CSV table of C-alpha atoms and ligand atoms in Angstrom, one decimal:
chain,number,residue,atom,x,y,z
Z,85,MET,CA,11.1,-22.7,-16.7
Z,86,ASN,CA,11.5,-20.6,-13.8
Z,87,ASN,CA,9.1,-18.5,-12.0
Z,88,TYR,CA,9.9,-15.1,-13.6
Z,89,VAL,CA,9.7,-16.3,-17.4
Z,90,LYS,CA,6.7,-18.2,-16.4
Z,91,THR,CA,5.4,-15.0,-14.9
Z,92,ALA,CA,6.1,-12.8,-18.2
Z,93,GLU,CA,4.9,-15.2,-20.1
Z,94,LEU,CA,1.4,-15.2,-18.2
Z,95,LEU,CA,1.6,-11.1,-17.9
Z,96,VAL,CA,2.0,-10.8,-21.7
Z,97,GLN,CA,-1.2,-13.2,-22.8
Z,98,SER,CA,-3.3,-11.4,-19.9
Z,99,ARG,CA,-5.7,-9.1,-20.7
Z,100,HIS,CA,-6.4,-7.0,-17.7
Z,101,VAL,CA,-3.4,-6.8,-15.2
Z,102,MET,CA,-3.4,-5.3,-11.6
Z,103,ALA,CA,-1.2,-5.3,-8.9
Z,104,LEU,CA,-2.2,-5.1,-5.2
Z,105,THR,CA,0.6,-3.6,-3.0
Z,106,GLY,CA,1.3,-3.5,0.9
Z,107,ALA,CA,4.2,-2.2,3.0
Z,108,GLY,CA,6.4,-4.8,2.2
Z,109,ILE,CA,7.5,-3.3,-1.4
Z,110,SER,CA,8.4,0.0,0.4
Z,111,VAL,CA,11.0,-2.1,2.9
Z,112,GLU,CA,13.9,-2.0,0.4
Z,113,SER,CA,13.1,2.1,0.5
Z,114,GLY,CA,14.0,2.2,4.3
Z,115,ILE,CA,10.4,2.1,5.5
Z,116,PRO,CA,9.7,-1.0,8.0
Z,117,ASP,CA,6.3,-2.6,7.7
Z,118,PHE,CA,3.7,-3.2,10.0
Z,119,ARG,CA,3.6,-6.9,10.9
Z,120,SER,CA,7.0,-8.4,10.6
Z,121,ARG,CA,9.1,-8.6,14.0
Z,122,ASP,CA,10.7,-5.0,13.6
Z,123,GLY,CA,7.4,-3.6,12.1
Z,124,LEU,CA,5.7,-0.1,13.3
Z,125,TRP,CA,3.0,-2.4,15.5
Z,126,SER,CA,5.6,-4.3,17.5
Z,127,ARG,CA,6.9,-1.0,18.8
Z,128,TYR,CA,3.0,0.6,18.9
Z,129,ASP,CA,0.3,-1.2,20.4
Z,130,PRO,CA,-2.6,-1.1,17.3
Z,131,VAL,CA,-5.5,-0.3,19.7
Z,132,GLU,CA,-3.5,2.7,21.2
Z,133,PHE,CA,-2.5,4.1,17.9
Z,134,GLY,CA,-4.2,3.2,15.2
Z,135,TYR,CA,-7.6,3.5,15.9
Z,136,ILE,CA,-9.5,7.0,15.0
Z,137,GLU,CA,-11.3,7.2,18.4
Z,138,SER,CA,-7.2,6.6,19.8
Z,139,PHE,CA,-6.7,9.7,17.9
Z,140,ARG,CA,-9.8,12.0,18.8
Z,141,ALA,CA,-8.9,10.7,22.2
Z,142,ASN,CA,-5.3,11.7,22.5
Z,143,PRO,CA,-3.8,13.4,19.2
Z,144,GLU,CA,-0.7,14.5,21.0
Z,145,LYS,CA,0.2,10.9,21.9
Z,146,VAL,CA,-0.5,9.5,18.8
Z,147,TRP,CA,1.1,12.0,16.9
Z,148,LYS,CA,4.5,10.8,18.5
Z,149,MET,CA,4.0,7.8,16.1
Z,150,LEU,CA,2.8,9.7,13.2
Z,151,LEU,CA,5.9,12.0,14.0
Z,152,GLU,CA,7.8,8.7,13.4
Z,153,MET,CA,6.3,7.7,9.9
Z,154,ASP,CA,6.8,11.1,8.6
Z,155,ARG,CA,10.4,11.0,9.3
Z,156,LEU,CA,10.6,7.4,7.8
Z,157,LEU,CA,8.5,8.7,4.7
Z,158,THR,CA,10.2,12.2,4.3
Z,159,GLY,CA,13.2,11.7,2.0
Z,160,ALA,CA,12.3,7.8,1.1
Z,161,GLN,CA,13.2,7.1,-2.5
Z,162,PRO,CA,11.3,4.2,-4.9
Z,163,ASN,CA,13.4,1.5,-4.6
Z,164,THR,CA,13.6,-1.2,-7.9
Z,165,GLY,CA,10.4,-2.8,-7.1
Z,166,HIS,CA,8.2,0.3,-7.2
Z,167,MET,CA,10.5,1.4,-10.6
Z,168,ALA,CA,9.5,-2.3,-12.1
Z,169,LEU,CA,5.8,-1.9,-11.8
Z,170,ALA,CA,6.1,1.6,-13.1
Z,171,GLU,CA,7.8,0.2,-16.2
Z,172,LEU,CA,5.2,-2.5,-16.6
Z,173,GLU,CA,2.7,0.0,-16.8
Z,174,LYS,CA,4.8,2.1,-19.1
Z,175,ARG,CA,4.8,-1.0,-21.3
Z,176,GLY,CA,1.5,-1.3,-21.3
Z,177,ILE,CA,1.4,-4.4,-19.1
Z,178,LEU,CA,0.1,-3.3,-16.1
Z,179,ARG,CA,-3.0,-1.4,-15.7
Z,180,GLU,CA,-3.0,-0.2,-12.2
Z,181,ILE,CA,-2.1,-0.3,-8.5
Z,182,VAL,CA,-3.9,-0.8,-5.7
Z,183,THR,CA,-1.9,0.3,-2.9
Z,184,GLN,CA,-2.4,0.4,0.9
Z,185,ASN,CA,0.7,2.3,1.6
Z,186,VAL,CA,0.3,6.1,2.3
Z,187,ASP,CA,4.1,6.8,1.1
Z,188,SER,CA,3.1,7.8,-2.8
Z,189,LEU,CA,6.5,6.2,-3.6
Z,190,HIS,CA,4.3,4.7,-7.0
Z,191,GLN,CA,3.8,8.1,-7.9
Z,192,LYS,CA,7.5,8.7,-7.4
Z,193,ALA,CA,8.8,6.1,-9.5
Z,194,GLY,CA,6.5,7.2,-12.8
Z,195,SER,CA,3.4,4.9,-11.8
Z,196,HIS,CA,0.1,6.9,-13.2
Z,197,ASN,CA,-2.9,4.7,-12.3
Z,198,VAL,CA,-2.4,4.1,-8.5
Z,199,ILE,CA,-5.3,3.9,-6.2
Z,200,GLU,CA,-4.7,4.9,-2.8
Z,201,PHE,CA,-7.1,2.6,-0.7
Z,202,HIS,CA,-5.5,4.2,2.6
Z,203,GLY,CA,-5.2,7.5,1.5
Z,204,HIS,CA,-2.0,9.4,1.2
Z,205,ALA,CA,0.7,11.3,3.6
Z,206,ARG,CA,0.8,14.3,0.9
Z,207,SER,CA,-1.7,16.8,3.2
Z,208,LEU,CA,-3.1,17.2,7.1
Z,209,ARG,CA,-6.8,17.8,7.5
Z,210,CYS,CA,-8.8,18.9,9.8
Z,211,ASP,CA,-11.8,16.7,11.1
Z,212,LYS,CA,-13.8,19.7,12.4
Z,213,CYS,CA,-13.7,22.9,9.8
Z,214,HIS,CA,-12.6,20.0,7.1
Z,215,GLU,CA,-9.6,22.2,5.8
Z,216,ARG,CA,-6.7,20.5,4.2
Z,217,PHE,CA,-3.0,21.4,3.9
Z,218,PRO,CA,0.0,20.4,2.4
Z,219,ARG,CA,2.1,18.3,4.4
Z,220,GLU,CA,4.8,20.7,3.6
Z,221,ASN,CA,3.3,23.9,4.9
Z,222,ILE,CA,2.7,22.4,8.3
Z,223,SER,CA,5.4,22.6,11.1
Z,224,LEU,CA,5.5,19.4,13.1
Z,225,LYS,CA,7.8,21.5,15.5
Z,226,ASP,CA,4.7,21.0,18.3
Z,227,ILE,CA,2.7,18.1,18.3
Z,228,PRO,CA,-0.2,17.7,17.4
Z,229,PRO,CA,-0.3,20.4,14.9
Z,230,ARG,CA,-3.6,22.5,14.6
Z,231,CYS,CA,-5.8,24.0,12.3
Z,232,GLY,CA,-6.4,27.9,12.2
Z,233,CYS,CA,-9.8,26.9,14.1
Z,234,GLY,CA,-7.6,24.9,16.9
Z,235,TYR,CA,-8.4,21.5,16.4
Z,236,ALA,CA,-5.8,18.8,16.0
Z,237,LEU,CA,-4.8,18.1,12.3
Z,238,ARG,CA,-4.8,14.5,11.3
Z,239,PRO,CA,-2.9,13.0,7.8
Z,240,GLU,CA,-4.8,12.4,4.9
Z,241,PHE,CA,-4.7,8.5,5.4
Z,242,VAL,CA,-7.4,6.2,7.1
Z,243,PHE,CA,-7.2,4.9,10.5
Z,244,PHE,CA,-8.9,1.7,11.8
Z,245,GLY,CA,-12.3,2.2,12.5
Z,246,GLU,CA,-12.8,4.9,9.4
Z,247,GLU,CA,-14.4,4.0,6.1
Z,248,ILE,CA,-11.9,3.6,2.6
Z,249,PRO,CA,-12.3,6.6,0.7
Z,250,ARG,CA,-15.1,6.1,-1.8
Z,251,ASP,CA,-13.7,6.6,-5.2
Z,252,ALA,CA,-10.8,4.3,-4.2
Z,253,LEU,CA,-12.7,1.7,-2.8
Z,254,LYS,CA,-15.0,1.8,-6.0
Z,255,GLN,CA,-12.2,1.5,-8.3
Z,256,ALA,CA,-10.0,-1.0,-6.5
Z,257,MET,CA,-13.4,-3.1,-6.7
Z,258,ASP,CA,-14.1,-2.7,-10.0
Z,259,ALA,CA,-10.1,-3.8,-10.7
Z,260,ALA,CA,-10.6,-7.0,-8.9
Z,261,GLN,CA,-13.7,-8.0,-10.3
Z,262,GLU,CA,-12.2,-6.9,-14.2
Z,263,CYS,CA,-8.5,-8.4,-13.8
Z,264,ASP,CA,-7.5,-11.6,-15.0
Z,265,PHE,CA,-4.1,-11.6,-13.5
Z,266,MET,CA,-3.4,-9.9,-9.8
Z,267,MET,CA,0.1,-9.4,-8.4
Z,268,ILE,CA,0.3,-9.2,-4.8
Z,269,VAL,CA,3.0,-7.7,-3.8
Z,270,GLY,CA,4.6,-7.0,-0.1
Z,271,THR,CA,1.1,-7.2,1.4
Z,272,SER,CA,0.1,-10.0,4.8
Z,273,ALA,CA,-3.3,-9.6,3.3
Z,274,SER,CA,-4.8,-9.5,6.7
Z,275,VAL,CA,-6.3,-6.4,6.9
Z,276,ALA,CA,-10.0,-5.4,5.5
Z,277,PRO,CA,-11.4,-4.7,3.2
Z,278,ALA,CA,-8.3,-4.5,1.0
Z,279,SER,CA,-7.8,-8.3,1.8
Z,280,HIS,CA,-10.7,-9.3,0.5
Z,281,LEU,CA,-9.8,-8.1,-3.3
Z,282,PRO,CA,-7.6,-11.4,-3.8
Z,283,ARG,CA,-10.8,-13.2,-3.2
Z,284,VAL,CA,-12.8,-11.1,-5.3
Z,285,ALA,CA,-10.4,-11.9,-8.3
Z,286,LYS,CA,-10.2,-15.2,-7.7
Z,287,ASN,CA,-13.8,-15.7,-7.5
Z,288,ARG,CA,-13.8,-14.4,-11.4
Z,289,GLY,CA,-11.2,-16.4,-12.4
Z,290,ALA,CA,-8.3,-14.3,-12.4
Z,291,PHE,CA,-4.5,-15.5,-11.8
Z,292,LEU,CA,-3.4,-14.7,-8.6
Z,293,LEU,CA,0.5,-14.1,-7.9
Z,294,GLU,CA,2.0,-13.5,-4.8
Z,295,ILE,CA,5.6,-12.0,-4.2
Z,296,ASN,CA,6.6,-12.0,-0.7
Z,297,PRO,CA,9.3,-13.6,0.9
Z,298,MET,CA,7.5,-15.4,3.7
Z,299,GLU,CA,4.3,-17.0,3.3
Z,300,THR,CA,0.5,-15.3,4.3
Z,301,GLU,CA,-3.0,-16.5,4.7
Z,302,LEU,CA,-3.5,-16.2,1.1
Z,303,SER,CA,-0.1,-18.3,0.4
Z,304,ASN,CA,-1.8,-21.9,0.8
Z,305,HIS,CA,-5.2,-21.8,-0.6
Z,306,THR,CA,-5.8,-18.7,-2.9
Z,307,ILE,CA,-2.8,-18.2,-4.7
Z,308,ASP,CA,-1.3,-20.0,-8.0
Z,309,LEU,CA,1.7,-19.1,-8.1
Z,310,ARG,CA,4.2,-18.0,-5.1
Z,311,ILE,CA,7.8,-16.2,-5.6
Z,312,SER,CA,9.2,-16.4,-2.2
Z,313,GLN,CA,11.3,-13.0,-2.8
Z,314,THR,CA,11.6,-9.8,-1.8
Z,315,ALA,CA,9.7,-7.4,-4.0
Z,316,GLY,CA,13.1,-5.6,-5.7
Z,317,LYS,CA,14.6,-8.6,-6.7
Z,318,ALA,CA,11.8,-10.6,-8.3
Z,319,LEU,CA,10.0,-7.5,-9.7
Z,320,SER,CA,13.2,-6.7,-11.5
Z,321,CYS,CA,13.5,-10.2,-12.8
Z,322,ILE,CA,10.3,-10.2,-14.2
Z,323,VAL,CA,11.2,-7.4,-16.3
Z,324,ALA,CA,14.3,-8.6,-17.3
Z,325,ALA,CA,12.9,-11.9,-18.4
Z,326,LEU,CA,10.2,-9.5,-20.2
Z,327,ASN,CA,13.1,-7.9,-22.1
Z,328,GLU,CA,14.7,-11.4,-23.0
Z,329,MET,CA,11.1,-12.3,-24.6
Z,330,GLY,CA,11.1,-8.7,-26.6
Z,331,HIS,CA,8.2,-7.3,-24.7
V,292,APR,N1,9.5,-7.3,-0.4
V,292,APR,C1,7.9,-8.0,-0.3
V,292,APR,N2,7.3,-8.4,0.7
V,292,APR,C2,8.0,-7.8,1.9
V,292,APR,C3,9.2,-7.6,2.3
V,292,APR,C4,10.2,-7.0,0.7
V,292,APR,N3,11.5,-6.6,0.8
V,292,APR,N4,9.7,-7.1,3.3
V,292,APR,C5,8.7,-7.5,4.1
V,292,APR,N5,7.2,-8.3,3.4
V,292,APR,C6,6.2,-8.9,3.4
V,292,APR,C7,6.0,-9.2,4.8
V,292,APR,O1,6.5,-10.7,4.6
V,292,APR,C8,4.7,-9.2,5.0
V,292,APR,O2,3.8,-9.8,4.7
V,292,APR,O3,5.4,-7.9,3.3
V,292,APR,C9,4.2,-7.9,4.0
V,292,APR,C10,3.9,-6.7,5.2
V,292,APR,O4,2.3,-7.0,5.7
V,292,APR,P1,2.3,-6.0,6.8
V,292,APR,O5,3.3,-5.3,7.7
V,292,APR,O6,1.0,-6.7,7.6
V,292,APR,O7,1.7,-4.5,5.9
V,292,APR,P2,0.3,-4.6,5.2
V,292,APR,O8,0.0,-5.7,4.3
V,292,APR,O9,0.9,-3.7,3.8
V,292,APR,O10,-0.6,-3.8,6.2
V,292,APR,C11,-1.9,-3.7,5.6
V,292,APR,O11,-2.3,-2.9,7.9
V,292,APR,O12,-1.6,-1.4,9.6
V,292,APR,C12,-2.4,-1.5,8.5
V,292,APR,O13,-3.1,0.5,7.5
V,292,APR,C13,-1.8,-0.3,7.7
V,292,APR,O14,-1.8,-0.6,5.3
V,292,APR,C14,-1.5,-1.1,6.5
V,292,APR,C15,-2.3,-2.4,6.3
């Protein structure tokens, strides 16, 4: 039996299936990940560009990277991996997705139950007067964009050194504790606290599937089944196997 058929069989036998996704699932949509050879952190030092303190000290500098991210995200379309996860939710097989991504591509693919662990890029926020602005209402011709109060606006996503949005943290932890099958797709699982979720699930007896062309810190000890393939190919083969089985 191949791993796609095995996964399909396990999925339909499971009571609560969740997915944990990372930047790798959006690579096939043209958005590079962070830690691969050509990833964002190979060109921008995360200490200089990724921390909230760095943003506060020099928003103009950090916005140069944010502008590049904004251009990559604008117009990006979901790929077959996002579509397959949306299809699994529609069929009642997948309960929720916890994503570390800020690109909204799961929602664009039609997934409804998406927990955005690191926030999102649909709006910008002022950390001084707490005003929020839809991204499309703000011009990025001059950076940093500024709030009416004069303070530099920042995207609604989480920088290093910031807390995870409280609701997202609770919902993700609850899901990890309750699930009996976790699909870990396109993440290096190296950034806490998202990286704790697989171990939380494992400790409660869940089955862990990893879909990633490269090995991660989880691959050798924590994972029950590894599919060494891109997200788009692997997830669409799993859906095809479910079709074959009449699910
Ligand atoms: N399909 C599946 N996995 C892929 C693909 C693909 N097509 N391409 C790359 N990958 C894998 C890589 O092998 C890598 O293990 O996706 C993983 C991406 O890992 P990271 O770049 O570390 O991204 P992620 O795990 O999402 O990072 C977590 O770090 O910088 C922060 O806030 C940022 O949310 C991000 C967090």
